[in-house]
Short mmCIF file of C-alpha atoms in Angstrom, two decimals:
data_model
loop_
_atom_site.label_atom_id
_atom_site.label_comp_id
_atom_site.label_asym_id
_atom_site.label_seq_id
_atom_site.Cartn_x
_atom_site.Cartn_y
_atom_site.Cartn_z
CA MET H 1 -7.27 1.02 -5.60
CA SER H 2 -9.33 1.35 -2.69
CA ILE H 3 -7.92 0.13 0.87
CA PRO H 4 -10.34 -2.15 2.92
CA ASN H 5 -12.10 -0.84 5.98
CA ASN H 6 -11.86 -4.14 7.97
CA PRO H 7 -7.78 -5.94 6.83
CA PRO H 8 -8.95 -9.09 8.96
CA VAL H 9 -11.69 -9.76 7.54
CA VAL H 10 -9.95 -9.09 4.50
CA VAL H 11 -7.52 -11.85 5.82
CA ALA H 12 -9.65 -14.35 7.12
CA THR H 13 -11.57 -14.52 3.65
CA THR H 14 -8.55 -15.08 2.01
CA LEU H 15 -6.99 -18.13 3.98
CA PHE H 16 -10.70 -19.27 3.64
CA ILE H 17 -10.25 -19.29 0.00
CA VAL H 18 -6.72 -20.38 -0.03
CA ALA H 19 -8.01 -23.36 2.08
CA PHE H 20 -10.91 -24.47 -0.37
CA LEU H 21 -9.08 -24.13 -3.43
CA SER H 22 -6.27 -26.84 -1.69
CA LEU H 23 -9.42 -29.36 -0.28
CA CYS H 24 -10.93 -28.57 -3.95
CA LEU H 25 -7.49 -29.60 -5.21
CA HIS H 26 -7.72 -32.87 -3.75
CA PHE H 27 -10.14 -34.10 -5.94
CA THR H 28 -9.23 -32.86 -8.99
CA GLU H 29 -5.81 -34.26 -8.96
CA ALA H 30 -5.43 -37.98 -10.40
CA GLN H 31 -8.49 -39.92 -10.35
CA ILE H 32 -6.66 -43.25 -10.62
CA GLY H 33 -4.43 -44.02 -8.81
CA VAL H 34 -2.56 -47.72 -7.97
CA CYS H 35 -1.84 -49.37 -4.83
CA ASN H 36 1.52 -50.90 -4.51
CA GLY H 37 1.75 -53.59 -2.23
CA MET H 38 5.38 -55.27 -1.62
CA ILE H 39 4.47 -58.46 -0.04
CA GLY H 40 6.51 -60.32 -2.63
CA ASP H 41 10.19 -61.68 -3.13
CA ASN H 42 11.06 -60.81 -7.12
CA LEU H 43 9.61 -57.43 -7.16
CA PRO H 44 11.14 -54.80 -9.08
CA THR H 45 13.60 -51.91 -7.55
CA LYS H 46 11.46 -48.68 -5.89
CA LYS H 47 12.76 -46.44 -8.63
CA ASP H 48 12.00 -48.53 -11.38
CA VAL H 49 8.28 -48.80 -9.67
CA VAL H 50 8.27 -45.22 -9.54
CA ASN H 51 9.53 -45.14 -12.95
CA LEU H 52 6.28 -47.86 -14.37
CA TYR H 53 4.04 -45.72 -13.19
CA LYS H 54 4.95 -41.77 -14.77
CA SER H 55 5.28 -43.97 -17.77
CA ASN H 56 1.81 -45.61 -17.39
CA GLY H 57 0.68 -41.93 -16.34
CA ILE H 58 -0.56 -42.93 -13.10
CA GLY H 59 -1.19 -40.21 -11.06
CA ALA H 60 -0.99 -41.40 -7.67
CA MET H 61 -0.03 -44.86 -5.83
CA ARG H 62 -1.16 -46.10 -2.23
CA LEU H 63 1.25 -47.38 0.34
CA TYR H 64 0.61 -49.22 3.36
CA SER H 65 3.43 -48.75 5.21
CA PRO H 66 5.79 -45.80 5.09
CA ASP H 67 8.53 -47.40 3.31
CA LEU H 68 11.35 -44.92 3.52
CA ALA H 69 13.09 -46.00 -0.08
CA SER H 70 9.61 -45.82 -1.65
CA LEU H 71 9.10 -41.97 -0.09
CA GLN H 72 12.12 -40.60 -1.27
CA VAL H 73 12.17 -41.93 -5.01
CA LEU H 74 8.54 -40.57 -4.95
CA GLN H 75 9.68 -37.24 -4.13
CA GLY H 76 9.43 -34.87 -7.07
CA SER H 77 7.52 -37.19 -9.42
CA GLY H 78 4.72 -36.03 -9.80
CA ILE H 79 2.92 -39.08 -8.00
CA LYS H 80 0.24 -38.10 -5.43
CA LEU H 81 0.37 -40.73 -2.58
CA MET H 82 -1.87 -42.71 -0.12
CA LEU H 83 0.10 -43.35 2.77
CA ASP H 84 -0.77 -45.83 5.83
CA VAL H 85 -0.49 -46.20 9.00
CA PRO H 86 -0.19 -49.71 9.18
CA ASN H 87 -2.94 -51.41 11.75
CA GLU H 88 0.02 -52.45 14.27
CA ASP H 89 0.94 -49.12 14.73
CA VAL H 90 -2.95 -47.71 15.73
CA GLN H 91 -2.98 -48.45 18.97
CA SER H 92 0.96 -46.78 19.91
CA LEU H 93 -0.52 -43.52 18.11
CA ALA H 94 -3.59 -43.40 19.59
CA SER H 95 -2.44 -43.31 23.10
CA ASP H 96 0.59 -41.27 22.70
CA GLN H 97 0.73 -37.87 21.08
CA SER H 98 4.30 -37.95 20.91
CA ALA H 99 4.06 -40.86 18.67
CA ALA H 100 2.04 -39.66 16.40
CA MET H 101 4.18 -36.88 16.13
CA GLN H 102 7.03 -38.74 15.76
CA TRP H 103 4.97 -40.74 12.71
CA ILE H 104 4.28 -37.68 10.99
CA ASN H 105 8.03 -36.13 11.39
CA THR H 106 9.57 -38.93 10.20
CA ASN H 107 7.01 -40.13 7.56
CA VAL H 108 4.97 -37.15 6.53
CA VAL H 109 6.48 -33.82 6.67
CA PRO H 110 9.91 -34.40 4.49
CA PHE H 111 7.12 -35.84 1.84
CA ALA H 112 4.51 -33.66 2.34
CA SER H 113 4.67 -32.20 -1.16
CA THR H 114 4.15 -36.02 -1.87
CA VAL H 115 1.31 -36.79 0.18
CA LYS H 116 -2.39 -36.48 -0.16
CA TYR H 117 -3.95 -38.92 2.94
CA VAL H 118 -2.63 -40.66 5.39
CA VAL H 119 -4.52 -43.30 6.22
CA VAL H 120 -5.43 -44.64 9.65
CA GLY H 121 -5.54 -48.40 9.68
CA ASN H 122 -7.39 -50.83 6.73
CA GLU H 123 -10.28 -52.64 7.36
CA ILE H 124 -10.14 -52.54 10.77
CA HIS H 125 -13.65 -54.06 12.16
CA PRO H 126 -15.84 -53.60 15.02
CA SER H 127 -14.93 -56.18 16.99
CA ASP H 128 -10.94 -56.14 16.30
CA MET H 129 -8.50 -55.20 19.56
CA THR H 130 -7.77 -52.13 17.08
CA ALA H 131 -11.38 -50.57 16.59
CA SER H 132 -11.51 -48.48 19.69
CA SER H 133 -7.42 -46.61 18.88
CA VAL H 134 -9.42 -45.79 15.24
CA LEU H 135 -10.63 -42.35 15.78
CA PRO H 136 -7.91 -41.10 18.90
CA ALA H 137 -5.09 -42.13 16.67
CA MET H 138 -6.59 -40.16 13.24
CA GLN H 139 -7.11 -37.35 16.03
CA ASN H 140 -3.52 -36.93 17.05
CA VAL H 141 -2.15 -37.35 13.20
CA LEU H 142 -4.17 -34.43 13.16
CA ILE H 143 -3.29 -32.71 15.85
CA ALA H 144 0.91 -33.51 14.68
CA LEU H 145 0.18 -31.83 10.99
CA LYS H 146 -1.38 -29.41 12.71
CA SER H 147 1.78 -28.42 14.16
CA LYS H 148 3.38 -28.76 10.52
CA GLN H 149 0.78 -26.36 9.22
CA LEU H 150 0.00 -29.35 6.97
CA GLU H 151 -4.04 -29.91 7.88
CA ASN H 152 -4.92 -28.29 4.49
CA LYS H 153 -2.69 -29.99 2.25
CA ILE H 154 -3.27 -33.53 3.83
CA MET H 155 -6.04 -35.63 4.53
CA VAL H 156 -6.38 -37.85 7.62
CA SER H 157 -9.22 -40.68 7.00
CA THR H 158 -9.23 -44.56 7.60
CA SER H 159 -10.30 -47.37 5.36
CA ILE H 160 -12.88 -49.80 5.30
CA ASP H 161 -14.00 -52.54 3.78
CA THR H 162 -17.92 -53.42 2.65
CA SER H 163 -18.64 -56.02 5.53
CA LEU H 164 -19.44 -52.87 7.79
CA ILE H 165 -22.58 -52.32 5.77
CA ILE H 166 -25.35 -54.47 6.05
CA ASN H 167 -28.94 -54.26 3.97
CA SER H 168 -27.06 -52.82 0.95
CA TYR H 169 -29.87 -54.79 -1.00
CA PRO H 170 -31.42 -52.14 -2.43
CA PRO H 171 -28.65 -49.57 -2.19
CA SER H 172 -30.50 -47.16 -0.74
CA ASN H 173 -31.20 -49.18 2.31
CA GLY H 174 -27.65 -49.70 3.01
CA GLN H 175 -26.43 -48.99 6.76
CA PHE H 176 -23.77 -49.53 8.75
CA ASN H 177 -23.41 -52.48 11.06
CA ASN H 178 -22.17 -50.73 14.27
CA THR H 179 -23.05 -47.08 14.18
CA ALA H 180 -21.39 -46.74 18.16
CA TYR H 181 -17.93 -47.58 16.38
CA ILE H 182 -18.32 -45.80 13.09
CA THR H 183 -20.49 -42.59 13.85
CA PRO H 184 -17.79 -40.60 15.45
CA ILE H 185 -15.30 -41.74 12.95
CA ILE H 186 -17.92 -40.09 10.03
CA LYS H 187 -18.11 -37.35 12.12
CA PHE H 188 -14.59 -36.58 12.80
CA LEU H 189 -14.17 -36.79 8.98
CA THR H 190 -17.17 -34.50 7.99
CA SER H 191 -15.71 -31.75 10.33
CA ASN H 192 -12.43 -31.99 8.72
CA GLY H 193 -13.54 -32.27 5.40
CA SER H 194 -12.17 -35.81 4.80
CA PRO H 195 -13.41 -38.26 2.58
CA LEU H 196 -14.43 -41.98 3.65
CA LEU H 197 -12.11 -44.65 1.64
CA VAL H 198 -13.62 -47.58 1.10
CA ASN H 199 -12.32 -50.69 -0.49
CA ILE H 200 -14.69 -51.79 -3.01
CA TYR H 201 -14.42 -55.35 -4.53
CA THR H 202 -17.33 -56.74 -6.99
CA TYR H 203 -15.27 -60.01 -7.44
CA PHE H 204 -15.89 -60.90 -3.76
CA ALA H 205 -19.84 -60.15 -3.91
CA TYR H 206 -20.04 -61.95 -7.04
CA ILE H 207 -17.90 -65.82 -5.87
CA SER H 208 -19.80 -65.42 -2.92
CA ASN H 209 -23.37 -65.53 -4.30
CA GLU H 210 -23.43 -66.59 -8.11
CA GLN H 211 -26.51 -67.77 -7.68
CA SER H 212 -28.02 -64.35 -7.67
CA ILE H 213 -25.06 -62.26 -8.93
CA SER H 214 -24.56 -62.08 -12.97
CA LEU H 215 -20.97 -62.07 -14.17
CA ASN H 216 -22.10 -59.18 -16.13
CA TYR H 217 -23.40 -57.00 -13.78
CA ALA H 218 -20.01 -57.73 -11.88
CA LEU H 219 -17.79 -56.40 -14.60
CA PHE H 220 -19.72 -53.78 -15.92
CA THR H 221 -21.42 -55.43 -19.36
CA SER H 222 -24.49 -55.64 -18.32
CA SER H 223 -26.60 -54.75 -21.77
CA GLY H 224 -29.14 -52.46 -19.49
CA THR H 225 -30.81 -51.97 -16.18
CA VAL H 226 -29.83 -55.09 -13.80
CA VAL H 227 -31.36 -53.68 -10.48
CA THR H 228 -34.17 -50.66 -10.02
CA ASP H 229 -34.32 -49.41 -6.57
CA PRO H 230 -37.84 -49.53 -5.46
CA ASN H 231 -37.15 -46.72 -2.74
CA ASN H 232 -36.11 -44.21 -5.06
CA GLY H 233 -35.95 -45.47 -8.53
CA LYS H 234 -32.14 -45.09 -9.49
CA LYS H 235 -31.40 -47.76 -12.17
CA TYR H 236 -27.72 -49.67 -11.57
CA GLN H 237 -26.75 -51.23 -14.42
CA ASN H 238 -23.16 -52.46 -12.84
CA MET H 239 -22.47 -53.82 -9.23
CA PHE H 240 -19.82 -51.19 -8.48
CA ASP H 241 -22.55 -48.16 -8.33
CA ALA H 242 -24.60 -50.39 -5.59
CA MET H 243 -22.10 -51.25 -3.80
CA VAL H 244 -20.71 -47.35 -3.84
CA ASP H 245 -24.23 -46.12 -3.51
CA SER H 246 -24.78 -48.23 -0.47
CA VAL H 247 -22.25 -46.72 1.33
CA TYR H 248 -23.82 -43.23 0.34
CA ALA H 249 -27.09 -44.35 1.91
CA ALA H 250 -25.21 -45.65 5.08
CA LEU H 251 -23.66 -42.36 5.42
CA ALA H 252 -27.17 -40.03 5.22
CA LYS H 253 -28.42 -42.49 7.71
CA VAL H 254 -25.56 -41.50 10.09
CA GLY H 255 -26.00 -37.72 9.32
CA ALA H 256 -23.40 -37.10 6.67
CA PRO H 257 -25.44 -36.92 2.78
CA ASN H 258 -22.65 -35.04 1.65
CA THR H 259 -19.62 -36.95 2.86
CA ALA H 260 -17.42 -38.12 -0.15
CA ILE H 261 -16.29 -41.35 -0.88
CA VAL H 262 -12.82 -42.36 -2.54
CA VAL H 263 -12.63 -46.14 -3.13
CA SER H 264 -9.02 -47.08 -1.87
CA GLU H 265 -9.00 -50.23 -3.40
CA THR H 266 -10.90 -52.35 -6.45
CA GLY H 267 -9.77 -54.89 -8.35
CA TRP H 268 -10.29 -58.05 -10.09
CA PRO H 269 -7.81 -61.50 -9.51
CA SER H 270 -6.60 -63.07 -13.00
CA ALA H 271 -5.94 -66.43 -11.60
CA GLY H 272 -6.80 -68.78 -8.51
CA GLY H 273 -10.52 -68.39 -8.48
CA ASP H 274 -13.80 -68.92 -9.86
CA ALA H 275 -13.81 -66.18 -12.44
CA ALA H 276 -10.35 -65.10 -12.15
CA THR H 277 -9.29 -64.78 -15.42
CA VAL H 278 -7.47 -62.73 -17.45
CA SER H 279 -10.53 -61.31 -19.96
CA ASN H 280 -12.49 -61.01 -16.94
CA ALA H 281 -9.54 -58.87 -14.95
CA GLY H 282 -8.30 -56.94 -17.91
CA THR H 283 -12.62 -56.01 -18.49
CA TYR H 284 -13.14 -54.99 -14.99
CA TYR H 285 -10.55 -52.60 -14.53
CA ARG H 286 -11.01 -51.20 -18.38
CA ASN H 287 -14.74 -50.55 -17.71
CA LEU H 288 -13.80 -49.35 -14.18
CA ILE H 289 -11.48 -46.70 -15.35
CA ASN H 290 -14.11 -45.51 -18.06
CA HIS H 291 -16.81 -45.59 -15.86
CA VAL H 292 -15.97 -43.57 -12.22
CA LYS H 293 -16.01 -40.26 -13.76
CA GLN H 294 -19.81 -40.37 -14.47
CA GLY H 295 -20.36 -40.76 -10.76
CA THR H 296 -22.86 -43.72 -9.81
CA PRO H 297 -26.91 -43.45 -9.78
CA LEU H 298 -26.82 -41.68 -6.34
CA LYS H 299 -24.34 -38.54 -6.99
CA PRO H 300 -23.93 -39.00 -11.13
CA GLY H 301 -21.26 -36.48 -12.33
CA GLN H 302 -19.49 -36.76 -9.73
CA THR H 303 -16.06 -38.45 -9.96
CA ILE H 304 -15.15 -40.99 -7.54
CA GLU H 305 -11.69 -41.21 -7.11
CA THR H 306 -9.95 -44.69 -7.44
CA TYR H 307 -7.47 -46.64 -6.37
CA LEU H 308 -6.95 -50.04 -8.47
CA PHE H 309 -5.91 -53.24 -6.28
CA ALA H 310 -2.73 -53.98 -7.14
CA MET H 311 0.23 -52.70 -9.37
CA PHE H 312 2.13 -56.27 -9.36
CA ASP H 313 1.12 -59.69 -8.37
CA GLU H 314 2.74 -60.40 -4.54
CA ASP H 315 4.21 -64.08 -4.60
CA LYS H 316 4.45 -63.75 -0.83
CA LYS H 317 0.64 -62.73 0.04
CA PRO H 318 -0.87 -65.28 2.25
CA GLY H 319 -4.57 -66.52 1.55
CA PRO H 320 -6.05 -67.57 -1.29
CA ASN H 321 -4.31 -67.75 -4.47
CA THR H 322 -6.57 -65.24 -5.77
CA GLU H 323 -4.57 -63.02 -3.06
CA ARG H 324 -1.42 -63.54 -5.07
CA ASN H 325 -2.61 -62.77 -8.72
CA PHE H 326 -4.25 -58.80 -8.26
CA GLY H 327 -1.57 -57.35 -10.28
CA LEU H 328 -2.05 -54.74 -13.14
CA PHE H 329 1.54 -55.53 -14.03
CA THR H 330 3.91 -58.70 -13.63
CA PRO H 331 7.10 -58.81 -11.49
CA THR H 332 9.06 -58.16 -14.98
CA LYS H 333 6.99 -55.19 -15.22
CA VAL H 334 4.84 -56.61 -18.20
CA PRO H 335 1.47 -55.46 -18.38
CA LYS H 336 -1.01 -58.20 -18.06
CA TYR H 337 -4.11 -55.85 -19.71
CA GLY H 338 -2.41 -54.34 -22.36
CA GLN H 339 -2.02 -50.80 -22.43
CA LEU H 340 -4.62 -48.73 -19.49
CA ASN H 341 -5.35 -45.61 -19.81
CA PHE H 342 -5.21 -44.60 -16.54
CA SER H 343 -5.51 -40.86 -16.81
#
């Protein structure tokens, strides 16, 4: 066996390949996860929740705060975790590196084999008081992960909603409504190989404009092309693809055409509002699960890692009644839509 003349180059190349493969694994793991909201007083035990994920073949979970009991039960389960820094903690992590270090040491390091993403804030808008803290908090979280050699195993991102996108029709016209806020965040994601997390709800888009949007378009049940983008000729048969591609278009306009999107929430309520029925919700979830592996017209064949909202109906969640009816399961662990194929 020949000995390389330049071992440092070999070592560096090997480290690059290991890091690259590690990042690739992030995107080849479970393509369908489920958000685990906990705003209810009748929910199963943390152990029962994890067992329900496992028995249904759900390979990924989103937690909106670092619930210690859940983190402990998830260890060794094989379930990968999207773990949020709650919005109320973002400012403290932004202003104090030691606070970010403590947060990572407490909530991530002991569970590092489970955690896949750290999500710094959910649906924080440019006008929110917390907005200026999002990027510094992300930077401090990454520094903390690097201090534990976890930066190639755990990605740092933030989760936005589609109110940050304007001119989304046709999809290729999509752009961010406040580039001063979002562009530095996108640059951070791009430089670290992290995806942008986006909450996508065709349900809310539909009920806000029922005169112009058909229910079939929102539910993946249109029989043919509904929208043809005049700018690029891409044809859209469902609204989910159009919404995702409007975000891809917005990313391209801020210099990040290759930044991946992970859909960090999507769902359809089974009660409490217009078109909120068990039949419609079941149709949405089944069609969505079958569809996301195909990619979108703008990114065909590029599987979209997607987190369904949510595991259970949450009876104490504030807001409209629909907010309490997004569960895939009842609090007694009964599936509302039959057996969904999460794999």
